[in-house]
């Protein structure tokens, strides 16, 4: 039993006491109203946002004794009203109604829950908020959905919300956010993913809003990178990116843990521990950065050796999932990891290759690009891109079968410019063209002065190699 006063009630973290997969919290909130009013909208919001078993209002009579009682509970209906209110009525009536009610609702909720096909996967809801045009929003959401799928999640729902300027505190209006939260909770969502980078303050205030996990696009990408990194080098980079993302958000996370519910705010007790954790994190960051410098030195040695040998370097760059690793496999007969997932490659490989005219070269793969690459991630992987500097030729590989291929080209252009790599000779290559009309492909190729290939089926590879050798000879 948790007892509050006339101002607030502090509900501690109770999940470890829960048994089974109950869909409600197991908490019943009973409170009094001294004015002669029954259930208020705030009471209902608390019921829905906290997934309480029931919300009970006891009206207090002028002499201090208990009067009529009102009871509200979450409805198991997926459509229509999300809650039901009974009363005001006498205590006896409400009591009869109450027996067996909760287990009945839970059974019903369980029955209507997640289909078995997605069991074991995290059920997520995506939220995109911006002032962009509808199609722009949708294409961004599509990509977020791909990212979520790559992370092994099940996307149950997604929402777009047009807003000229983001709300500094909640990103969207408080009312809208409340509606989204209730929608998420009633669909039994495990996680909300925002299609943007949230500020520390936004994460805190959104997480304080309801008992639901919230992450942003950056965290999702970091999570994928974490799963994908195999080499020590890659692992250190990802860890570093994660810590740099976490550092400014530490205090926010701390107080979200010791969160106060019921719509009444109070500072969590975690503020000082956050300071300690911050210092620890800073120490770890310094250590990892040192380790990374060691890696850079080793790479530098290898690089020098490569330059001395005079072997030309061809690097395959492009948007994530374009087929870069597939192409490198095709060119060099290797068997690098290829997957229809974003960021399959985090540990780029380099392989020797002999071109048709007899030129020996080294061909290398790169980490895929994505639009709006989070700064923390970009920073940690920048060095691996800077190595592209010594390339004699860049093969810019583009998945022509992707509707957003023109945006992908722009992202690559922008990245190359930022890294000062736009002076290096570049060959534009369209991949996955076996999926498209030949005539159409030819037109696009002409416009972009590009070569069409299918890395998967091995089409156009000879032409690509010849063109590459020609370009290498030119300079
Ligand atoms: N239809 C078709 N699919 C292809 C072709 N080339 C590659 N793919 C597929 O595209 C997906 C991505 O290929 P990868 O080689 O992993 O792509 P990547 O560019 O290395 O991707 P990341 O490492 O994740 O950035 C895989 O499912 C491949 O089988 C092609 O020519 N045609
Ligand atoms: Mg790859």
Coordinates of C-alpha atoms and ligand atoms in Angstrom, one line a residue:
X1 CA 0.0 0.0 0.0
X2 CA 1.4 3.4 -1.0
X3 CA -0.1 6.4 0.7
X4 CA -0.1 9.9 -0.7
X5 CA -1.1 13.2 0.8
X6 CA -3.3 16.0 -0.5
X7 CA -0.6 17.1 -3.0
X8 CA 1.0 14.0 -4.5
X9 CA 1.6 10.3 -4.5
X10 CA 5.0 8.9 -5.3
X11 CA 4.9 5.5 -6.9
X12 CA 8.2 3.6 -6.8
X13 CA 9.5 1.3 -9.5
X14 CA 7.5 -1.9 -8.9
X15 CA 8.0 -4.0 -12.0
X16 CA 10.3 -6.5 -10.2
X17 CA 7.3 -7.4 -7.9
X18 CA 5.1 -8.3 -10.9
X19 CA 4.3 -11.8 -11.8
X20 CA 3.4 -13.1 -15.2
X21 CA 2.6 -10.9 -18.2
X22 CA -0.2 -8.9 -16.7
X23 CA -1.3 -6.1 -18.9
X24 CA -2.2 -3.8 -16.0
X25 CA 0.0 -2.5 -13.3
X26 CA -1.7 -4.3 -10.4
X27 CA -2.2 -0.9 -8.7
X28 CA -5.5 0.5 -7.6
X29 CA -5.7 4.2 -6.9
X30 CA -8.3 5.2 -4.4
X31 CA -8.7 8.8 -3.6
X32 CA -11.3 11.2 -2.2
X33 CA -13.0 14.2 -3.7
X34 CA -14.2 16.7 -1.2
X35 CA -16.2 18.8 -3.7
X36 CA -19.2 17.0 -5.0
X37 CA -17.6 15.9 -8.2
X38 CA -17.1 12.3 -9.5
X39 CA -14.4 11.2 -11.9
X40 CA -12.4 14.1 -13.5
X41 CA -10.5 14.0 -16.9
X42 CA -7.2 14.1 -15.0
X43 CA -8.3 10.9 -13.1
X44 CA -9.0 9.2 -16.4
X45 CA -5.7 10.3 -17.9
X46 CA -3.9 8.8 -14.9
X47 CA -5.8 5.6 -15.2
X48 CA -4.9 5.3 -18.9
X49 CA -1.3 6.5 -18.7
X50 CA -0.3 4.5 -15.7
X51 CA -2.3 1.4 -16.7
X52 CA -3.9 1.2 -13.3
X53 CA -6.2 -1.6 -12.4
X54 CA -8.9 0.8 -11.3
X55 CA -9.3 4.4 -10.4
X56 CA -11.7 5.0 -7.5
X57 CA -13.2 8.3 -6.4
X58 CA -14.8 8.4 -2.9
X59 CA -17.0 11.5 -2.4
X60 CA -16.7 12.9 1.1
X61 CA -19.8 14.2 2.7
X62 CA -19.8 17.5 4.7
X63 CA -19.6 15.5 8.0
X64 CA -16.5 13.7 6.8
X65 CA -18.1 10.3 6.1
X66 CA -17.9 8.5 2.8
X67 CA -20.6 9.1 0.3
X68 CA -21.1 7.7 -3.2
X69 CA -18.3 5.9 -5.1
X70 CA -17.2 6.1 -8.7
X71 CA -15.0 3.5 -10.3
X72 CA -13.2 3.6 -13.7
X73 CA -11.2 0.9 -15.5
X74 CA -9.5 0.4 -18.8
X75 CA -11.7 -1.2 -21.4
X76 CA -10.5 -4.2 -23.3
X77 CA -12.2 -3.0 -26.4
X78 CA -9.7 -2.1 -29.1
X79 CA -12.1 0.2 -30.8
X80 CA -14.2 2.9 -29.3
X81 CA -13.9 4.0 -25.7
X82 CA -10.7 3.2 -24.0
X83 CA -12.2 3.2 -20.5
X84 CA -15.5 2.6 -18.6
X85 CA -16.9 4.5 -15.7
X86 CA -19.3 3.0 -13.1
X87 CA -21.3 5.0 -10.6
X88 CA -21.5 7.2 -8.6
X89 CA -23.1 4.5 -6.6
X90 CA -23.2 3.0 -3.1
X91 CA -20.2 1.1 -1.8
X92 CA -22.2 -2.3 -1.9
X93 CA -23.0 -1.9 -5.6
X94 CA -19.5 -1.0 -6.6
X95 CA -18.1 -3.9 -4.5
X96 CA -20.2 -6.5 -6.2
X97 CA -19.2 -5.2 -9.6
X98 CA -15.5 -5.2 -8.6
X99 CA -15.1 -8.9 -7.7
X100 CA -13.5 -10.7 -10.6
X101 CA -13.5 -7.6 -12.7
X102 CA -9.7 -7.1 -13.0
X103 CA -8.9 -10.7 -13.9
X104 CA -11.6 -10.6 -16.5
X105 CA -10.2 -7.4 -18.1
X106 CA -6.7 -8.9 -18.1
X107 CA -7.8 -12.1 -19.7
X108 CA -9.6 -10.1 -22.4
X109 CA -6.5 -7.8 -22.9
X110 CA -4.3 -10.9 -23.2
X111 CA -6.6 -12.4 -25.8
X112 CA -6.5 -9.3 -27.9
X113 CA -2.8 -8.8 -27.6
X114 CA 0.1 -9.3 -30.0
X115 CA -0.4 -12.0 -32.6
X116 CA 2.0 -15.0 -32.1
X117 CA 4.0 -14.2 -35.2
X118 CA 5.6 -11.2 -33.5
X119 CA 6.1 -12.9 -30.1
X120 CA 9.6 -12.3 -28.8
X121 CA 10.0 -9.2 -30.8
X122 CA 9.8 -5.7 -29.3
X123 CA 6.6 -4.1 -30.4
X124 CA 7.3 -0.5 -31.3
X125 CA 5.4 2.7 -32.4
X126 CA 7.2 5.3 -34.6
X127 CA 6.5 9.0 -34.3
X128 CA 7.6 11.6 -36.8
X129 CA 7.2 15.2 -36.0
X130 CA 8.3 18.0 -38.4
X131 CA 7.2 20.7 -40.7
X132 CA 8.1 18.7 -43.8
X133 CA 5.7 17.8 -46.6
X134 CA 3.7 14.6 -46.2
X135 CA 5.7 12.5 -48.7
X136 CA 8.9 13.7 -47.1
X137 CA 7.7 12.6 -43.7
X138 CA 6.6 9.3 -45.0
X139 CA 9.9 8.5 -46.7
X140 CA 11.7 9.4 -43.5
X141 CA 9.4 7.2 -41.5
X142 CA 9.9 4.3 -44.1
X143 CA 13.6 4.5 -43.4
X144 CA 13.0 4.6 -39.6
X145 CA 10.9 1.5 -40.1
X146 CA 13.8 -0.2 -42.0
X147 CA 16.1 0.7 -39.1
X148 CA 13.6 -0.8 -36.6
X149 CA 13.3 -3.9 -38.7
X150 CA 17.1 -4.2 -38.8
X151 CA 17.1 -3.9 -35.0
X152 CA 14.8 -6.9 -34.9
X153 CA 11.7 -5.0 -33.8
X154 CA 8.1 -5.3 -34.9
X155 CA 6.6 -2.0 -36.0
X156 CA 3.0 -2.0 -34.9
X157 CA 2.0 1.5 -35.5
X158 CA 3.4 4.8 -36.9
X159 CA 2.2 8.4 -36.6
X160 CA 3.1 11.6 -38.3
X161 CA 2.4 15.0 -36.8
X162 CA 2.9 18.3 -38.7
X163 CA 4.3 21.0 -36.5
X164 CA 6.0 24.2 -37.7
X165 CA 8.4 24.3 -34.8
X166 CA 9.2 21.6 -32.3
X167 CA 8.0 22.1 -28.7
X168 CA 11.2 22.6 -26.7
X169 CA 9.8 20.6 -23.8
X170 CA 7.7 17.8 -25.4
X171 CA 8.5 18.0 -29.1
X172 CA 4.8 18.0 -29.7
X173 CA 1.9 19.6 -27.8
X174 CA 1.2 18.1 -24.4
X175 CA -2.3 17.1 -25.4
X176 CA -1.2 15.4 -28.6
X177 CA 1.6 13.6 -26.7
X178 CA -0.9 12.3 -24.2
X179 CA -3.1 11.0 -27.0
X180 CA -0.1 9.2 -28.6
X181 CA 0.9 7.7 -25.3
X182 CA -2.6 6.4 -24.6
X183 CA -2.8 5.0 -28.1
X184 CA 0.6 3.3 -27.6
X185 CA -0.3 1.9 -24.2
X186 CA -3.6 0.5 -25.4
X187 CA -1.9 -1.2 -28.3
X188 CA 0.5 -2.8 -25.9
X189 CA 3.6 -1.1 -27.3
X190 CA 6.9 -1.8 -25.6
X191 CA 8.8 1.2 -27.0
X192 CA 8.2 4.6 -28.7
X193 CA 10.7 5.7 -31.3
X194 CA 11.0 9.3 -32.3
X195 CA 12.2 10.0 -35.8
X196 CA 14.6 12.7 -34.7
X197 CA 17.3 13.4 -32.1
X198 CA 15.5 14.4 -28.8
X199 CA 17.1 16.9 -26.5
X200 CA 18.0 15.6 -22.9
X201 CA 15.1 17.7 -21.6
X202 CA 12.6 16.3 -24.1
X203 CA 13.6 12.7 -23.3
X204 CA 13.1 13.4 -19.6
X205 CA 9.8 15.1 -19.9
X206 CA 8.4 12.6 -22.4
X207 CA 9.6 9.6 -20.3
X208 CA 8.1 11.2 -17.2
X209 CA 4.8 11.4 -19.0
X210 CA 3.9 7.7 -18.9
X211 CA 5.3 4.3 -18.0
X212 CA 6.7 3.5 -21.5
X213 CA 10.2 3.4 -22.9
X214 CA 11.2 6.1 -25.3
X215 CA 14.2 6.3 -27.6
X216 CA 15.1 8.5 -30.5
X217 CA 16.5 7.7 -34.0
X218 CA 20.1 8.1 -32.8
X219 CA 19.7 5.5 -30.0
X220 CA 18.1 3.1 -32.5
X221 CA 21.1 3.5 -34.9
X222 CA 23.6 3.1 -32.0
X223 CA 21.8 -0.1 -31.0
X224 CA 22.1 -1.5 -34.5
X225 CA 25.8 -0.5 -34.7
X226 CA 26.4 -2.2 -31.3
X227 CA 25.0 -5.5 -32.6
X228 CA 26.9 -5.3 -35.9
X229 CA 30.4 -4.4 -34.6
X230 CA 32.7 -7.4 -34.7
X231 CA 36.3 -6.1 -34.6
X232 CA 37.8 -4.5 -31.5
X233 CA 38.2 -1.4 -33.5
X234 CA 34.5 -1.3 -34.5
X235 CA 33.4 -2.1 -30.9
X236 CA 35.5 0.7 -29.5
X237 CA 34.0 3.2 -32.0
X238 CA 30.5 2.2 -31.2
X239 CA 31.1 2.3 -27.4
X240 CA 32.6 5.8 -27.8
X241 CA 29.6 7.0 -29.8
X242 CA 27.2 5.6 -27.2
X243 CA 29.0 7.3 -24.3
X244 CA 29.2 10.6 -26.1
X245 CA 25.5 10.4 -26.7
X246 CA 24.8 9.5 -23.1
X247 CA 26.9 12.0 -21.4
X248 CA 24.7 15.1 -21.7
X249 CA 21.6 12.9 -21.0
X250 CA 22.8 11.3 -17.8
X251 CA 20.9 13.4 -15.3
X252 CA 17.8 13.2 -17.4
X253 CA 18.0 9.4 -17.4
X254 CA 18.6 9.2 -13.7
X255 CA 15.5 11.2 -12.8
X256 CA 13.4 9.3 -15.3
X257 CA 14.2 6.2 -13.3
X258 CA 13.1 7.7 -10.0
X259 CA 10.1 9.2 -11.7
X260 CA 7.1 10.6 -10.0
X261 CA 3.8 9.7 -11.5
X262 CA 0.3 11.1 -11.2
X263 CA 1.0 14.3 -13.1
X264 CA 2.7 15.9 -10.2
X265 CA 6.3 16.7 -10.5
X266 CA 9.0 16.3 -8.0
X267 CA 12.8 16.2 -8.3
X268 CA 14.2 12.7 -8.2
X269 CA 16.9 11.8 -5.6
X270 CA 19.3 10.9 -8.3
X271 CA 20.9 14.3 -9.0
X272 CA 24.2 13.8 -7.1
X273 CA 24.8 10.2 -8.3
X274 CA 24.4 11.6 -11.8
X275 CA 27.4 13.8 -11.2
X276 CA 29.5 10.8 -10.0
X277 CA 28.4 8.7 -13.1
X278 CA 29.2 11.6 -15.3
X279 CA 32.8 11.7 -14.1
X280 CA 33.1 8.0 -14.5
X281 CA 31.8 8.2 -18.0
X282 CA 34.3 10.9 -18.9
X283 CA 37.2 8.8 -17.6
X284 CA 36.0 5.9 -19.8
X285 CA 35.7 8.1 -22.8
X286 CA 39.3 9.3 -22.4
X287 CA 40.4 5.7 -22.1
X288 CA 38.6 4.6 -25.3
X289 CA 39.9 7.6 -27.2
X290 CA 43.4 6.6 -26.3
X291 CA 42.8 3.1 -27.5
X292 CA 41.4 4.5 -30.7
X293 CA 44.6 6.5 -31.3
X294 CA 46.5 3.3 -31.1
X295 CA 44.3 1.8 -33.7
X296 CA 44.8 4.8 -35.9
X297 CA 48.6 4.4 -35.6
X298 CA 48.4 0.7 -36.7
X299 CA 46.2 1.7 -39.6
X300 CA 48.7 4.4 -40.5
X301 CA 51.5 1.9 -40.8
X302 CA 49.5 -0.3 -43.1
X303 CA 48.5 2.7 -45.1
X304 CA 52.1 3.7 -45.6
X305 CA 53.0 0.2 -46.7
X306 CA 50.2 0.3 -49.2
X307 CA 51.2 3.7 -50.6
X308 CA 54.8 2.6 -50.9
X309 CA 53.8 -0.5 -52.9
X310 CA 52.2 1.8 -55.4
X311 CA 49.1 -0.3 -55.7
X312 CA 46.1 1.8 -56.7
X313 CA 43.1 1.8 -54.3
X314 CA 39.5 1.6 -55.4
X315 CA 36.9 2.3 -52.7
X316 CA 33.3 1.4 -52.9
X317 CA 31.1 4.0 -51.2
X318 CA 27.4 4.6 -51.0
X319 CA 24.2 4.5 -49.0
X320 CA 23.6 1.7 -46.6
X321 CA 22.1 -1.5 -48.3
X322 CA 23.2 -0.3 -51.8
X323 CA 25.0 -3.6 -52.3
X324 CA 28.6 -2.5 -51.7
X325 CA 29.7 -5.7 -50.0
X326 CA 27.9 -7.8 -52.6
X327 CA 29.8 -5.9 -55.3
X328 CA 33.2 -6.4 -53.5
X329 CA 32.4 -10.1 -53.2
X330 CA 31.5 -10.3 -56.9
X331 CA 34.7 -8.4 -57.9
X332 CA 37.1 -10.4 -55.7
X333 CA 35.4 -13.7 -55.1
X334 CA 35.3 -13.1 -51.4
X335 CA 32.5 -13.9 -49.0
X336 CA 31.9 -10.8 -46.9
X337 CA 28.7 -10.5 -44.9
X338 CA 25.8 -9.4 -47.0
X339 CA 22.4 -8.9 -45.7
X340 CA 19.2 -7.1 -46.5
X341 CA 19.6 -5.0 -43.4
X342 CA 20.9 -1.5 -42.8
X343 CA 24.5 -1.2 -41.7
X344 CA 25.4 -4.8 -42.4
X345 CA 29.1 -3.8 -42.7
X346 CA 30.8 -2.0 -39.8
X347 CA 34.2 -3.5 -40.3
X348 CA 35.1 -2.7 -43.9
X349 CA 37.3 -5.1 -45.7
X350 CA 40.0 -4.6 -48.5
X351 CA 40.8 -7.2 -51.1
X352 CA 43.3 -7.5 -53.9
X353 CA 42.0 -7.4 -57.4
X354 CA 43.4 -7.7 -61.0
X355 CA 41.7 -5.5 -63.6
X356 CA 41.2 -6.8 -67.2
X357 CA 44.2 -4.9 -68.5
X358 CA 46.5 -6.3 -65.9
X359 CA 46.5 -3.5 -63.3
X360 CA 46.7 -4.7 -59.8
X361 CA 44.5 -2.8 -57.3
X362 CA 43.1 -3.0 -53.8
X363 CA 39.3 -2.8 -53.6
X364 CA 37.7 -1.8 -50.3
X365 CA 34.3 -1.7 -48.8
X366 CA 33.0 1.1 -46.5
X367 CA 30.4 1.6 -43.8
X368 CA 27.1 2.6 -45.4
X369 CA 25.9 6.2 -45.3
X370 CA 22.5 7.4 -44.1
X371 CA 20.9 10.8 -44.3
X372 CA 21.1 12.8 -41.0
X373 CA 23.8 10.5 -39.6
X374 CA 23.8 11.3 -35.9
X375 CA 26.8 13.4 -34.9
X376 CA 27.9 11.1 -32.2
X377 CA 28.0 8.2 -34.7
X378 CA 29.6 10.2 -37.5
X379 CA 32.3 11.4 -35.2
X380 CA 33.3 7.9 -34.1
X381 CA 33.5 6.6 -37.6
X382 CA 35.0 9.7 -39.3
X383 CA 38.5 8.3 -39.2
X384 CA 37.4 5.3 -41.3
X385 CA 36.0 7.6 -43.9
X386 CA 39.1 9.9 -43.9
X387 CA 41.1 6.9 -45.0
X388 CA 39.2 7.2 -48.3
X389 CA 41.6 10.1 -48.9
X390 CA 44.2 7.8 -50.5
X391 CA 41.7 6.2 -52.8
X392 CA 42.6 6.7 -56.5
X393 CA 39.0 6.0 -57.5
X394 CA 35.7 6.0 -55.7
X395 CA 32.9 3.8 -56.9
X396 CA 29.7 5.5 -55.8
X397 CA 27.2 2.6 -55.7
X398 CA 23.5 3.4 -55.8
X399 CA 20.5 1.1 -55.4
X400 CA 18.5 2.3 -58.4
X401 CA 15.5 0.2 -57.3
X402 CA 15.1 2.3 -54.2
X403 CA 12.5 5.1 -54.7
X404 CA 14.6 7.5 -52.7
X405 CA 17.8 6.9 -54.8
X406 CA 18.1 10.6 -55.7
X407 CA 18.1 11.5 -52.0
X408 CA 20.7 8.8 -51.5
X409 CA 22.9 10.4 -54.2
X410 CA 22.6 13.8 -52.4
X411 CA 23.5 12.3 -49.0
X412 CA 26.7 10.8 -50.5
X413 CA 27.6 14.0 -52.3
X414 CA 27.1 15.9 -49.0
X415 CA 29.2 13.5 -47.0
X416 CA 32.0 13.5 -49.5
X417 CA 32.1 17.3 -49.5
X418 CA 32.2 17.4 -45.7
X419 CA 35.1 15.0 -45.7
X420 CA 36.9 16.9 -48.4
X421 CA 36.8 13.9 -50.7
X422 CA 35.0 15.4 -53.6
X423 CA 38.3 16.0 -55.5
X424 CA 38.8 12.2 -55.9
X425 CA 37.8 10.8 -59.2
X426 CA 34.4 9.2 -58.9
X427 CA 32.5 6.6 -60.9
X428 CA 28.7 6.5 -60.5
X429 CA 27.4 2.9 -60.6
X430 CA 23.7 2.0 -60.4
X431 CA 23.1 -1.4 -58.8
X432 CA 20.1 -3.8 -58.7
X433 CA 19.1 -2.8 -62.2
X434 CA 17.9 -6.3 -63.0
X435 CA 14.8 -5.2 -61.1
X436 CA 14.0 -2.4 -63.5
X437 CA 13.0 -1.7 -67.1
X438 CA 16.1 -1.6 -69.3
X439 CA 15.1 1.5 -71.3
X440 CA 14.4 3.5 -68.2
X441 CA 17.8 2.5 -66.7
X442 CA 19.6 3.5 -69.8
X443 CA 18.1 7.0 -69.7
X444 CA 19.0 7.5 -66.1
X445 CA 22.5 6.2 -66.7
X446 CA 23.0 8.7 -69.5
X447 CA 21.9 11.6 -67.3
X448 CA 24.2 10.7 -64.5
X449 CA 27.1 9.4 -66.7
X450 CA 26.8 6.1 -64.9
X451 CA 27.2 2.4 -65.4
X452 CA 24.3 0.0 -64.7
X453 CA 25.1 -3.3 -63.0
X454 CA 23.5 -6.1 -61.0
X455 CA 26.0 -7.1 -58.4
X456 CA 23.8 -10.0 -57.5
X457 CA 23.5 -11.5 -61.0
X458 CA 26.9 -10.3 -62.1
X459 CA 25.7 -8.1 -65.0
X460 CA 27.7 -5.1 -66.2
X461 CA 30.7 -6.1 -64.1
X462 CA 33.1 -6.4 -67.1
X463 CA 32.1 -2.9 -68.2
X464 CA 32.5 -1.5 -64.8
X465 CA 36.0 -3.0 -64.4
X466 CA 37.1 -1.6 -67.8
X467 CA 35.8 1.8 -67.1
X468 CA 37.5 1.8 -63.7
X469 CA 40.8 0.8 -65.3
X470 CA 40.4 3.5 -67.8
X471 CA 39.8 6.1 -65.2
X472 CA 42.8 4.9 -63.1
X473 CA 45.0 5.2 -66.2
X474 CA 43.9 8.8 -66.8
X475 CA 45.5 10.0 -63.7
Ligands
LIG1 N1 18.1 -7.5 -56.4 C1 19.3 -7.2 -56.1 N2 19.7 -7.2 -54.8 C2 21.0 -7.0 -54.6 C3 22.0 -6.7 -55.6 N3 23.1 -6.4 -55.0 C4 22.9 -6.6 -53.7 N4 21.7 -6.9 -53.4 C5 21.0 -7.2 -52.1 O1 21.0 -6.0 -51.3 C6 21.1 -6.3 -50.0 C7 22.3 -5.4 -49.4 O2 23.5 -5.9 -49.9 P1 24.9 -5.6 -49.1 O3 26.0 -6.0 -50.1 O4 24.9 -6.1 -47.8 O5 24.8 -4.0 -49.1 P2 25.8 -2.9 -48.5 O6 25.9 -1.7 -49.4 O7 27.2 -3.6 -48.2 O8 25.1 -2.6 -47.1 P3 25.6 -2.1 -45.7 O9 26.9 -2.8 -45.4 O10 24.5 -2.5 -44.8 O11 25.8 -0.6 -45.8 C8 21.4 -7.8 -49.9 O12 20.2 -8.4 -49.5 C9 21.8 -8.1 -51.3 O13 21.5 -9.5 -51.6 C10 21.5 -6.7 -56.9 O14 22.3 -6.4 -57.9 N5 20.2 -6.9 -57.2
LIG2 MG1 28.1 -4.0 -46.6

